[in-house]
C-alpha cells in the first residue's frame, strides 16, 4: 500500500519528547526555598561587606563566603538529582562517620581561642560539629520512620535515640562548643513533638531536666561559661570582661532606632567596639545600620522561609520525609531564635551563628545543604 502525503505516518523526534518532559518538570519544580535562600544570602553578603569594610585583614571574607556558597550550590545540585529515600538508607553511615570526625577533632583538631573545633583540610578548615546537626536529624528520622511501639513512646523506648543524641552532644561539649550542643538538644526536643510520646513520659523528662540543670551548671559547664550566664542576668557586673560583648551588642541594636544609621555608618561595628561582628554578632551590625524596620523585614523573610518548609513537611507522604524536614527546620529556627536573642541581651551568649548571614564556611554549607534536602522532598513528594 502506498501512502499519500496526508496519509503518511508522522515520525516524532524522541529528543522533542524529552525536551518537552524536562520543560514540564521545570514548570512544576518548587523553587520557593531556593529563592528565599538566595535572598537571605544576598542580604548576608551585603551586610558582611559593611561589617568588614574598615578591617584590612578581613577584606577578603565576603569573597570566601561567596566561594563557600558556590560549593553549597554544587552540593545542592547533587542532592537534587537523588531521591530523598536514599538518605534513609545511608543515615546511620553518615551519622557514625560524623561521630568519627568529632573524635578526630579532639585528637588532631585545630585549636583557636581556647577551643578545638576544626579539622584542617589543606588550606581550608571544616567544623564537623556543624555537619553533625544534619547527621543527627537524618539518624533520628531514620530511627522513628517505623513505629516501634503501640500507644506512644515511653522512657525505655526513647533510651536509644537519647543515646544517639547524647554521644555527639558530649563530644561537642568537650571541644568546648556549648552553642552547637544546645542546638542539637533543642532540635531533638522539637522532633519529639512530632512523634507519639506518652504524656507521662513528657512530664518525667521535664522533671529530669529540671533536676539535672543545676548539676549541669555546676559540673558540666566551664568557669567562663558559668560566668556568661551570670553576666547575662547582670551584664554590668563585669562590663569590661564577660559582660562587654553583651553590652556593646545591645548598644548597637538600640542605637539603630527605627530606620538605622545607614549602610556602613554603624559606629559600633565600624569603630570595632562590637566584637565578632562578622560572625556571632552579625545581626547587631544589621540592626544598627537598618534599625527596627530593617529587622522586621529580615524576620519576615525568615518567617516565610520557615513557613514554606513547614508546608513541605506537612505535604510529604511518608514519616521519614516529615521528620527529616521538621528536624532541618528546627535547626534553622533555633539558630535564628538563639542568635537574635543573645545579641539583644534576652539570652546568654553561646556563640550560635545566624543562618545565611554569619560568616563561616561550615555553617553556610550546612545551611545550603539543609535547603537542598527540603527542596528535594518538596519536588519528589509524589514519587514512590
PDB file of N, CA and C in Angstrom, residues 170-203:
ATOM      1  N   UNK A 170      27.970  15.281  73.861  1.00  0.00           N
ATOM      2  CA  UNK A 170      29.079  15.190  74.808  1.00  0.00           C
ATOM      3  C   UNK A 170      30.407  15.490  74.119  1.00  0.00           C
ATOM      4  N   UNK A 171      30.628  14.925  72.929  1.00  0.00           N
ATOM      5  CA  UNK A 171      31.871  15.162  72.194  1.00  0.00           C
ATOM      6  C   UNK A 171      32.014  16.634  71.815  1.00  0.00           C
ATOM      7  N   UNK A 172      30.903  17.268  71.471  1.00  0.00           N
ATOM      8  CA  UNK A 172      30.938  18.695  71.101  1.00  0.00           C
ATOM      9  C   UNK A 172      31.191  19.556  72.336  1.00  0.00           C
ATOM     10  N   UNK A 173      30.622  19.166  73.474  1.00  0.00           N
ATOM     11  CA  UNK A 173      30.878  19.909  74.712  1.00  0.00           C
ATOM     12  C   UNK A 173      32.352  19.860  75.104  1.00  0.00           C
ATOM     13  N   UNK A 174      33.033  18.775  74.747  1.00  0.00           N
ATOM     14  CA  UNK A 174      34.455  18.653  75.075  1.00  0.00           C
ATOM     15  C   UNK A 174      35.319  19.605  74.254  1.00  0.00           C
ATOM     16  N   UNK A 175      34.799  20.159  73.180  1.00  0.00           N
ATOM     17  CA  UNK A 175      35.647  20.983  72.298  1.00  0.00           C
ATOM     18  C   UNK A 175      36.119  22.308  72.914  1.00  0.00           C
ATOM     19  N   UNK A 176      35.467  23.105  73.684  1.00  0.00           N
ATOM     20  CA  UNK A 176      34.045  23.065  74.020  1.00  0.00           C
ATOM     21  C   UNK A 176      33.240  23.949  73.070  1.00  0.00           C
ATOM     22  N   UNK A 177      31.974  23.547  72.827  1.00  0.00           N
ATOM     23  CA  UNK A 177      31.078  24.313  71.975  1.00  0.00           C
ATOM     24  C   UNK A 177      29.666  24.174  72.522  1.00  0.00           C
ATOM     25  N   UNK A 178      29.365  24.981  73.516  1.00  0.00           N
ATOM     26  CA  UNK A 178      28.068  24.905  74.189  1.00  0.00           C
ATOM     27  C   UNK A 178      26.928  25.229  73.237  1.00  0.00           C
ATOM     28  N   UNK A 179      27.120  26.214  72.351  1.00  0.00           N
ATOM     29  CA  UNK A 179      26.052  26.640  71.458  1.00  0.00           C
ATOM     30  C   UNK A 179      25.579  25.531  70.536  1.00  0.00           C
ATOM     31  N   UNK A 180      26.517  24.842  69.881  1.00  0.00           N
ATOM     32  CA  UNK A 180      26.144  23.771  68.952  1.00  0.00           C
ATOM     33  C   UNK A 180      25.509  22.606  69.690  1.00  0.00           C
ATOM     34  N   UNK A 181      26.058  22.242  70.854  1.00  0.00           N
ATOM     35  CA  UNK A 181      25.469  21.156  71.641  1.00  0.00           C
ATOM     36  C   UNK A 181      24.037  21.507  72.045  1.00  0.00           C
ATOM     37  N   UNK A 182      23.808  22.759  72.386  1.00  0.00           N
ATOM     38  CA  UNK A 182      22.470  23.184  72.780  1.00  0.00           C
ATOM     39  C   UNK A 182      21.506  23.115  71.600  1.00  0.00           C
ATOM     40  N   UNK A 183      21.960  23.505  70.397  1.00  0.00           N
ATOM     41  CA  UNK A 183      21.111  23.433  69.211  1.00  0.00           C
ATOM     42  C   UNK A 183      20.716  21.990  68.922  1.00  0.00           C
ATOM     43  N   UNK A 184      21.655  21.062  69.072  1.00  0.00           N
ATOM     44  CA  UNK A 184      21.361  19.642  68.835  1.00  0.00           C
ATOM     45  C   UNK A 184      20.312  19.138  69.818  1.00  0.00           C
ATOM     46  N   UNK A 185      20.434  19.513  71.090  1.00  0.00           N
ATOM     47  CA  UNK A 185      19.459  19.078  72.099  1.00  0.00           C
ATOM     48  C   UNK A 185      18.088  19.703  71.844  1.00  0.00           C
ATOM     49  N   UNK A 186      18.061  20.974  71.462  1.00  0.00           N
ATOM     50  CA  UNK A 186      16.790  21.639  71.171  1.00  0.00           C
ATOM     51  C   UNK A 186      16.126  21.030  69.941  1.00  0.00           C
ATOM     52  N   UNK A 187      16.930  20.684  68.941  1.00  0.00           N
ATOM     53  CA  UNK A 187      16.393  20.051  67.741  1.00  0.00           C
ATOM     54  C   UNK A 187      15.793  18.690  68.074  1.00  0.00           C
ATOM     55  N   UNK A 188      16.477  17.929  68.913  1.00  0.00           N
ATOM     56  CA  UNK A 188      15.958  16.640  69.371  1.00  0.00           C
ATOM     57  C   UNK A 188      14.623  16.826  70.079  1.00  0.00           C
ATOM     58  N   UNK A 189      14.550  17.813  70.965  1.00  0.00           N
ATOM     59  CA  UNK A 189      13.306  18.080  71.677  1.00  0.00           C
ATOM     60  C   UNK A 189      12.168  18.455  70.735  1.00  0.00           C
ATOM     61  N   UNK A 190      12.479  19.233  69.695  1.00  0.00           N
ATOM     62  CA  UNK A 190      11.459  19.632  68.730  1.00  0.00           C
ATOM     63  C   UNK A 190      10.942  18.432  67.951  1.00  0.00           C
ATOM     64  N   UNK A 191      11.846  17.549  67.526  1.00  0.00           N
ATOM     65  CA  UNK A 191      11.423  16.369  66.767  1.00  0.00           C
ATOM     66  C   UNK A 191      10.553  15.445  67.615  1.00  0.00           C
ATOM     67  N   UNK A 192      10.773  15.450  68.931  1.00  0.00           N
ATOM     68  CA  UNK A 192       9.962  14.610  69.816  1.00  0.00           C
ATOM     69  C   UNK A 192       8.500  15.038  69.807  1.00  0.00           C
ATOM     70  N   UNK A 193       8.235  16.296  69.449  1.00  0.00           N
ATOM     71  CA  UNK A 193       6.853  16.777  69.410  1.00  0.00           C
ATOM     72  C   UNK A 193       6.083  16.196  68.240  1.00  0.00           C
ATOM     73  N   UNK A 194       6.790  15.615  67.263  1.00  0.00           N
ATOM     74  CA  UNK A 194       6.138  15.108  66.060  1.00  0.00           C
ATOM     75  C   UNK A 194       6.074  13.579  66.022  1.00  0.00           C
ATOM     76  N   UNK A 195       6.393  12.949  67.129  1.00  0.00           N
ATOM     77  CA  UNK A 195       6.160  11.515  67.270  1.00  0.00           C
ATOM     78  C   UNK A 195       5.249  11.320  68.478  1.00  0.00           C
ATOM     79  N   UNK A 196       4.665  10.155  68.587  1.00  0.00           N
ATOM     80  CA  UNK A 196       3.737   9.903  69.701  1.00  0.00           C
ATOM     81  C   UNK A 196       4.518   9.524  70.955  1.00  0.00           C
ATOM     82  N   UNK A 197       4.624  10.461  71.865  1.00  0.00           N
ATOM     83  CA  UNK A 197       5.284  10.224  73.148  1.00  0.00           C
ATOM     84  C   UNK A 197       4.217  10.246  74.240  1.00  0.00           C
ATOM     85  N   UNK A 198       4.246   9.279  75.129  1.00  0.00           N
ATOM     86  CA  UNK A 198       3.256   9.209  76.211  1.00  0.00           C
ATOM     87  C   UNK A 198       3.343  10.460  77.089  1.00  0.00           C
ATOM     88  N   UNK A 199       2.195  11.043  77.454  1.00  0.00           N
ATOM     89  CA  UNK A 199       2.195  12.247  78.306  1.00  0.00           C
ATOM     90  C   UNK A 199       3.001  12.054  79.596  1.00  0.00           C
ATOM     91  N   UNK A 200       2.877  10.867  80.205  1.00  0.00           N
ATOM     92  CA  UNK A 200       3.633  10.596  81.429  1.00  0.00           C
ATOM     93  C   UNK A 200       5.137  10.699  81.172  1.00  0.00           C
ATOM     94  N   UNK A 201       5.565  10.270  79.991  1.00  0.00           N
ATOM     95  CA  UNK A 201       6.986  10.328  79.637  1.00  0.00           C
ATOM     96  C   UNK A 201       7.447  11.773  79.497  1.00  0.00           C
ATOM     97  N   UNK A 202       6.618  12.613  78.864  1.00  0.00           N
ATOM     98  CA  UNK A 202       6.978  14.031  78.697  1.00  0.00           C
ATOM     99  C   UNK A 202       7.130  14.722  80.054  1.00  0.00           C
ATOM    100  N   UNK A 203       6.207  14.423  80.971  1.00  0.00           N
ATOM    101  CA  UNK A 203       6.276  15.027  82.309  1.00  0.00           C
ATOM    102  C   UNK A 203       7.533  14.549  83.031  1.00  0.00           C
TER     103      UNK A 203
END
